Coordinates of C-alpha atoms in Angstrom, one line a residue:
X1 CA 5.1 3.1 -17.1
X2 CA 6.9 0.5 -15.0
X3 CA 7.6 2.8 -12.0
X4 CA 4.3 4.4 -11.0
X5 CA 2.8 1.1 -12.6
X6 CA 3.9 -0.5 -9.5
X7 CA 2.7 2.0 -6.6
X8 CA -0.7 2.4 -5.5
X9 CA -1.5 4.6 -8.5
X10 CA -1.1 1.7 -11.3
X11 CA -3.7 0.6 -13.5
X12 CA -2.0 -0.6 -16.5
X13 CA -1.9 -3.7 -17.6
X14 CA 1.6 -5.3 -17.5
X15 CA 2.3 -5.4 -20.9
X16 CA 1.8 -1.9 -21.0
X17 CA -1.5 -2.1 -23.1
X18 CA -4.9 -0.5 -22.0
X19 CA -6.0 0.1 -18.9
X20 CA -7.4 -2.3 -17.2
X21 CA -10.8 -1.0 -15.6
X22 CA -11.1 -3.2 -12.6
X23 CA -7.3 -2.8 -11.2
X24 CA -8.6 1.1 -11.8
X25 CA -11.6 1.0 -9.3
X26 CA -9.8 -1.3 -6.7
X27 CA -7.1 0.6 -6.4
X28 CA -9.2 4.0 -6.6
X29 CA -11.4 1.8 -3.5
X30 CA -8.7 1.0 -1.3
X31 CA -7.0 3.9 -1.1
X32 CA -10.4 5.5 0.0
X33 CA -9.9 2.7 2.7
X34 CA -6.8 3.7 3.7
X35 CA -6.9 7.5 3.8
X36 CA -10.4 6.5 6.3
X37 CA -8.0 4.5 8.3
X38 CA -5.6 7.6 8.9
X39 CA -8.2 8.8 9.8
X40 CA -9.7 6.9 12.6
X41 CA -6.0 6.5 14.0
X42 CA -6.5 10.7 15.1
X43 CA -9.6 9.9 17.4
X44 CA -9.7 7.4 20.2
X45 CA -10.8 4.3 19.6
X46 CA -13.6 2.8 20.7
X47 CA -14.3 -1.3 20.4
X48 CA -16.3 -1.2 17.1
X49 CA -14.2 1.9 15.8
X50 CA -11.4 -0.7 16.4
X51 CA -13.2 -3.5 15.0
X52 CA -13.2 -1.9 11.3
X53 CA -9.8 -0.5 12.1
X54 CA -8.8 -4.0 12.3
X55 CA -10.5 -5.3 9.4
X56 CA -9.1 -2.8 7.4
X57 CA -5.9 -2.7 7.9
X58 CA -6.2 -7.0 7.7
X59 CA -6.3 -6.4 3.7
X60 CA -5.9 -2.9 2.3
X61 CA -2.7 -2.7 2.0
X62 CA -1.7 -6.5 1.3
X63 CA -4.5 -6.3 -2.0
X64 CA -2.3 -2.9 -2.6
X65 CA 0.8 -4.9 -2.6
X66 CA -0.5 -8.2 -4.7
X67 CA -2.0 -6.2 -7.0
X68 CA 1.6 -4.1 -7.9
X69 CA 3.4 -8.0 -7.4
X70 CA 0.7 -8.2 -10.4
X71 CA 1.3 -5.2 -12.7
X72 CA 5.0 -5.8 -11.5
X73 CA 5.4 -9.2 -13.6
X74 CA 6.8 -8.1 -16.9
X75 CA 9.9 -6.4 -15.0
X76 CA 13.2 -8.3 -16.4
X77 CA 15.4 -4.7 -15.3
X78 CA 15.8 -3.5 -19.1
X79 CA 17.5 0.2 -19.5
X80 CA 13.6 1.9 -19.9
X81 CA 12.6 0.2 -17.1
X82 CA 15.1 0.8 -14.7
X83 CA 14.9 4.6 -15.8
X84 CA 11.2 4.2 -15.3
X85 CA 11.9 3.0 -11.8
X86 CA 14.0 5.4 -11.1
X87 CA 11.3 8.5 -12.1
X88 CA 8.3 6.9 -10.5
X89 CA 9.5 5.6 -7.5
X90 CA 13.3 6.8 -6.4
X91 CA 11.9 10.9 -7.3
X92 CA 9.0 10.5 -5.2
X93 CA 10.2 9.2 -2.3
X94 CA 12.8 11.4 -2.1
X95 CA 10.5 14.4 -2.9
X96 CA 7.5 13.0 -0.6
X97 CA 10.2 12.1 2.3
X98 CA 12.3 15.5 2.5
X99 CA 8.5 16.9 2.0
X100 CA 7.2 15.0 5.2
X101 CA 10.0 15.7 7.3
X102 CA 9.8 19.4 6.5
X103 CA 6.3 19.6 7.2
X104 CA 6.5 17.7 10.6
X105 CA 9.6 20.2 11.5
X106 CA 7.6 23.5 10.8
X107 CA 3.8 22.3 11.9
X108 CA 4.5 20.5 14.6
X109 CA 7.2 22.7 15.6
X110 CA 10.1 19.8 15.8
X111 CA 12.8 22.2 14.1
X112 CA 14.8 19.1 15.0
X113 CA 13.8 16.3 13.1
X114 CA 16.0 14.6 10.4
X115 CA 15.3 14.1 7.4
X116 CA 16.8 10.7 6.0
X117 CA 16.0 8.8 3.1
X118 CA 17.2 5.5 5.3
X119 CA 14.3 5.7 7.7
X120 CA 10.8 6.4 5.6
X121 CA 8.8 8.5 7.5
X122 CA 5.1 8.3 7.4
X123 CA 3.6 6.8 4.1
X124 CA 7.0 6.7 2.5
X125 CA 7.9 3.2 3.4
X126 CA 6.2 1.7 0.6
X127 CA 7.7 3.8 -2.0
X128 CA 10.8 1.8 -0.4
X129 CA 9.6 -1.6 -0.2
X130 CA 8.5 -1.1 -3.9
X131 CA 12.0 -0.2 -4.9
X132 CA 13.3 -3.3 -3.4
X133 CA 10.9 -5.5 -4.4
X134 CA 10.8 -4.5 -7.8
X135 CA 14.6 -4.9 -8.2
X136 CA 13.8 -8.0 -7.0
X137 CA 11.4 -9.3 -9.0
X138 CA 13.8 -11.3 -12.0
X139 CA 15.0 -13.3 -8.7
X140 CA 11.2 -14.3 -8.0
X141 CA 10.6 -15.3 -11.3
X142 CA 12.9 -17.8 -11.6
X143 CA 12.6 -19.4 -8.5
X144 CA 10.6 -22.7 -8.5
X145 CA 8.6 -22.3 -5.4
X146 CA 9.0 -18.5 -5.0
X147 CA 6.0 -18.2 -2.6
X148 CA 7.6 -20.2 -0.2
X149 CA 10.9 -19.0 -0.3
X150 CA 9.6 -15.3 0.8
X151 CA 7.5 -16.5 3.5
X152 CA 10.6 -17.9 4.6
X153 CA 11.6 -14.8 4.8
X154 CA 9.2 -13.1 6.1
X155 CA 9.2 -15.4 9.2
X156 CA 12.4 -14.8 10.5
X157 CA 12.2 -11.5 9.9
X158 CA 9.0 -11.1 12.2
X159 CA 11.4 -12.9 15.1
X160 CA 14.5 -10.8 14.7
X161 CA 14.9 -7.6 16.5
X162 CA 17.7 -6.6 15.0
X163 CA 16.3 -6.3 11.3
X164 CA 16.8 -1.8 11.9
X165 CA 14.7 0.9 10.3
X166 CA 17.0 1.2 7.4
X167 CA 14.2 0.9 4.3
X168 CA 12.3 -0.2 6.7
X169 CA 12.9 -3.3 6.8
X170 CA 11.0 -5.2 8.5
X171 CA 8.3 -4.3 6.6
X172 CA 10.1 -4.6 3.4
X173 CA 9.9 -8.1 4.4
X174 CA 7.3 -9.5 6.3
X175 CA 4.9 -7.8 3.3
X176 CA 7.1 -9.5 0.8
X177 CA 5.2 -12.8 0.2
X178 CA 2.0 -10.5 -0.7
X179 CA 4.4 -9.0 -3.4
X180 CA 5.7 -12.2 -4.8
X181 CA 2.1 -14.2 -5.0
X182 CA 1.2 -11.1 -7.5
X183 CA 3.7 -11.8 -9.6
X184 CA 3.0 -15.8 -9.5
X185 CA -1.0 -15.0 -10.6
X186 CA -2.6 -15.0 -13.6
X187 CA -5.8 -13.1 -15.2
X188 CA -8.1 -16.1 -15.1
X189 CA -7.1 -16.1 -11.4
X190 CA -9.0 -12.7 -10.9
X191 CA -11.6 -13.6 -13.4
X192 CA -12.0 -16.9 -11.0
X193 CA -13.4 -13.9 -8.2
X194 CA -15.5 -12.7 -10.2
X195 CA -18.1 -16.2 -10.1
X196 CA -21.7 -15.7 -8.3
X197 CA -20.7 -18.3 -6.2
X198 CA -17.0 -16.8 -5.0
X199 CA -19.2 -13.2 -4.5
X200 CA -21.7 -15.0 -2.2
X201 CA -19.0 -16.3 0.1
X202 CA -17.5 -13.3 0.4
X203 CA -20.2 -11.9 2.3
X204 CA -20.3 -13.8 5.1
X205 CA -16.7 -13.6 5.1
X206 CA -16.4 -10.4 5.6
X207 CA -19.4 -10.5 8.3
X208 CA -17.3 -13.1 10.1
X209 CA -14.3 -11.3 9.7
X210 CA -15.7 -8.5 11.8
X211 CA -17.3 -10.5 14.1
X212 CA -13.9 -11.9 15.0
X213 CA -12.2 -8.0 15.0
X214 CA -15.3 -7.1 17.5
X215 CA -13.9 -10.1 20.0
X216 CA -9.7 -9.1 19.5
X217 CA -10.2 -5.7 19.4
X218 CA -9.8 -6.0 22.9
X219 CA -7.1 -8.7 23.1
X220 CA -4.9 -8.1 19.6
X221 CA -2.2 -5.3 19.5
X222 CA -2.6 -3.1 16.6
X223 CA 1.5 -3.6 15.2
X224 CA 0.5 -6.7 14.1
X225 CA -1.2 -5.6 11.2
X226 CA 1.7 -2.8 10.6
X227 CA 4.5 -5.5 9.8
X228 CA 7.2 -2.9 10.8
X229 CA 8.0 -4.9 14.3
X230 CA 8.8 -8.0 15.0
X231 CA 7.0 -9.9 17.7
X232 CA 9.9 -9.2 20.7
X233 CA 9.7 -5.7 19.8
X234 CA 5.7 -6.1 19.8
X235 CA 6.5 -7.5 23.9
X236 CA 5.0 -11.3 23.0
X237 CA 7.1 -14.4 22.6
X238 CA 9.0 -15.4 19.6
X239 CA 7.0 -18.0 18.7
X240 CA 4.0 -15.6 18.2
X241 CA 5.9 -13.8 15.8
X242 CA 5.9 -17.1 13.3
X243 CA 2.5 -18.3 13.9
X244 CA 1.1 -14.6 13.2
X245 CA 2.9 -14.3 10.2
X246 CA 0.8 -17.6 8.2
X247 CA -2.4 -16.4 10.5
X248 CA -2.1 -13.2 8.9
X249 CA -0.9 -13.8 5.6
X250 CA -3.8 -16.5 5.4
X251 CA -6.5 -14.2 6.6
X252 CA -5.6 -10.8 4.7
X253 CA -5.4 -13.4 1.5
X254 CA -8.8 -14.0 2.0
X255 CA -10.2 -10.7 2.8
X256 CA -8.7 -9.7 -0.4
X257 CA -10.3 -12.1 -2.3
X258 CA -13.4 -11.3 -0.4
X259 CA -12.9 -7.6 -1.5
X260 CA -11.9 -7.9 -5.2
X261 CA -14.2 -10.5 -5.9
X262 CA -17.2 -7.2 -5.4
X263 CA -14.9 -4.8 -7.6
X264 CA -16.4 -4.0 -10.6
X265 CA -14.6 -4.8 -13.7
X266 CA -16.8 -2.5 -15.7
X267 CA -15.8 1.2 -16.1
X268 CA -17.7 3.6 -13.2
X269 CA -17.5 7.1 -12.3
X270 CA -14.4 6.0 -10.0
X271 CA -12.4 4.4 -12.4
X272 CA -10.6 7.6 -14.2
X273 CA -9.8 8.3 -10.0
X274 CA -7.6 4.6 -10.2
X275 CA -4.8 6.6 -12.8
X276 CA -4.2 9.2 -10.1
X277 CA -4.1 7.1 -6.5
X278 CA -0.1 7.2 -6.1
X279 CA -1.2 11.6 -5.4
X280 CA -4.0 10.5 -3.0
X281 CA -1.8 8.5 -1.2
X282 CA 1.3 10.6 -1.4
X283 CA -0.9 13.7 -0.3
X284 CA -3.5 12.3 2.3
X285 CA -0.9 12.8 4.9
X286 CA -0.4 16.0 4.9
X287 CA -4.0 16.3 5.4
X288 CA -4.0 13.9 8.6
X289 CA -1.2 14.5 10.0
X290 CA -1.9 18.9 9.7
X291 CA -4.9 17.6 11.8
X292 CA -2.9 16.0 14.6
X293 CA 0.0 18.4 14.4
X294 CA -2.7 21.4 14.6
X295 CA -4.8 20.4 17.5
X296 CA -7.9 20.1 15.3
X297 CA -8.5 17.2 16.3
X298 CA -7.8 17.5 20.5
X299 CA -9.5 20.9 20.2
X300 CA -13.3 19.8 18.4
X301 CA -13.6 16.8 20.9
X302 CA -16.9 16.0 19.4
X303 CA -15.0 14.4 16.4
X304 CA -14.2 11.6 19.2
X305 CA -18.0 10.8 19.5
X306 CA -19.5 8.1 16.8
X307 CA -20.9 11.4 14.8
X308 CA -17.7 12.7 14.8
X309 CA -16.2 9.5 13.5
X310 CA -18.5 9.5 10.5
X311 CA -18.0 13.1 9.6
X312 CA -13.9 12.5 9.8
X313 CA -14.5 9.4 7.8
X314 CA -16.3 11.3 5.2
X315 CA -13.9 13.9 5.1
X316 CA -10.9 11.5 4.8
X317 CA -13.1 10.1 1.4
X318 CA -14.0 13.3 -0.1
X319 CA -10.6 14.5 0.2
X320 CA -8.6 11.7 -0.8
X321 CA -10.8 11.4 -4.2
X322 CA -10.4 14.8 -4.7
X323 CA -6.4 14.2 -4.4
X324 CA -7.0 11.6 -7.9
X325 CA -8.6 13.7 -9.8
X326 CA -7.1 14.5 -12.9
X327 CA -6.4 17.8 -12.5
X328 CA -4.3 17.0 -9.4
X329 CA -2.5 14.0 -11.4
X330 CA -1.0 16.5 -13.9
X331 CA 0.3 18.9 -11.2
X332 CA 1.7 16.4 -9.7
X333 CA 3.0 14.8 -12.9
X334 CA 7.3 16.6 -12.5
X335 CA 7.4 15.3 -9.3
X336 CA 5.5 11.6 -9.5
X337 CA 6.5 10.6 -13.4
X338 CA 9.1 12.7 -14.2
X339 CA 10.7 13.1 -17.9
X340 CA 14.4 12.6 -16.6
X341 CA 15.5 11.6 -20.2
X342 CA 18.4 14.1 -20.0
X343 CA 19.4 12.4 -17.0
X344 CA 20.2 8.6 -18.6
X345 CA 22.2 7.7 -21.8
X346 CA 19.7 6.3 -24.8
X347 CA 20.0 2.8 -24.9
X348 CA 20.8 1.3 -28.1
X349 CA 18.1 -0.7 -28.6
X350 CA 15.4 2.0 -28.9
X351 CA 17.9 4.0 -31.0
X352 CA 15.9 4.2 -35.0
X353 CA 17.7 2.3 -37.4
X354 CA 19.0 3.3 -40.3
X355 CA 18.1 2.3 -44.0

């Protein structure tokens, strides 16, 4: 299914043939990391909370994004899968962003806020991006150097204010080249991770990479890692915005790596969990936000302590896993893959023939 194939619930293969068990469990992984990460954001932070908050967010969602660019590769906008598109990612995000709005207007009691499918609100930004860059996608692949070309993009668009909220924008763009090097990999790429050798490396890697967190947890603003600002709006220099975007892009490439390269290929318990991520994502928020908006959080200040972090953490896990279980998948299934077939005209080509 090429629309939810492409969010953070995908796990087919992109010629629409099995499964593939290890896009399964790293999706099914890193959206575990992400709904922790929510989750850290609701208490303050201290330097080491920081540190893995900075980690984190170096690579989650950028190993999100190759690995739709990925599953995304097949996509030459035929009739099915524009429909497709149009069913797994236009119906969510409109569902998930009226849903959003309408929950921040009645819990947090804000009976004035908009709802507008222009500015994404909360999680709903990458449900936008995915449109764009999916649409996209016949462009990249005819390109010559397409990785290039998109972090040309994405450089400017980390230096210019006046990018607007519209989509979301400047997200839309500065993730962009993470998007385009899926679609330029290959499977023996992946398979490449999976060498003793690469899986060694990756260790202290990772050991270094939070080493290095520890020491700019104090000095690094967190809208770096969010991509939704450009370096003015951030209050640095220009400048900063271009050398930040290859610093980045360079760095979250190789945490990636680092991280898929120690993502089993074999099927686990977890993997089934991979099918269903796009609800775990798509519902986590209600779940962290309800937090904030309720006082939970402000009123159990022991939650703020480094006890109090774990047991949120935990939470966040156990929930968000729960949210890709099966069961939740096929409640969710009229609102996250649709059957709109009475909405678009049969295309010719799938039409039996006669004789």
């Amino acid at each position: 299914m090429p629309g939810p194939a492409s969010t953070p619930g995908a796990g087919s293969s992109p010629a629409g043939g099995a499964r593939d068990a290890f896009f399964d469990n790293a999706k099914y992984l890193l959206i575990v990391l992400v709904a922790v990460a929510h989750a850290w954001e609701l208490v303050e932070s201290s330097r080491a909370t920081k540190a893995l908050y900075i980690l984190v967010y170096t690579f989650h969602m950028p190993a999100f994004i190759i690995i739709s660019g990925y599953l995304s590769r097949s996509f030459a906008a035929r009739p099915r899968q524009i429909r497709r598109l149009i069913s797994g990612i236009v119906v969510p995000y409109v569902v998930f962003e009226t849903a959003y709005s309408l929950f921040r207007r009645y819990v947090a009691d804000e009976p004035g806020f908009a709802i507008s499918l222009l500015d994404p609100f909360l999680l709903t930004w990458f449900l936008a991006a995915l449109f764009i860059w999916r649409l996209t996608t016949p462009l990249w692949l005819q390109l010559r150097h397409p990785l290039a070309v998109a972090l040309a993009v994405a450089v400017p668009a980390s230096v210019t204010p006046g990018v607007g909220e519209d989509l979301n924008l400047q997200r839309v763009l500065q993730f962009l080249p993470f998007f385009v090097l899926g679609l330029c990999l290959k499977p023996e790429h992946f398979r490449l991770l999976h060498r003793r050798a690469i899986r060694m490396l990756a260790i202290p890697l990772f050991a270094g990479a939070l080493a290095f967190a520890y020491w700019a947890a104090t000095r690094m603003r967190n809208e770096w890692f969010f991509r939704r600002s450009s370096a003015q709006e951030i209050g640095e220099p220009w400048w900063t915005g271009v050398v930040m975007t290859f610093a980045l892009f360079g760095c979250s490439l190789l945490l990636t790596a680092a991280f898929l390269a120690w993502v089993p290929r074999r099927r686990t318990w977890f993997t089934v969990l991979g099918a269903g991520t796009i609800c775990g994502y798509l519902l986590h928020g209600f779940l962290t936000k309800g937090a904030k908006y309720s006082g939970l959080i402000d009123t159990h200040t022991w939650l703020h302590d480094p006890a109090g972090k774990i047991v949120l953490s935990v939470v966040a896990a156990v929930a968000v896993t729960l949210m890709c279980t099966p069961p939740v998948r096929r409640l969710l299934r009229p609102v996250t893959e649709p059957d709109l077939s009475w909405a678009f005209r049969r295309d010719p080509a799938e039409r039996p023939h006669k004789g």
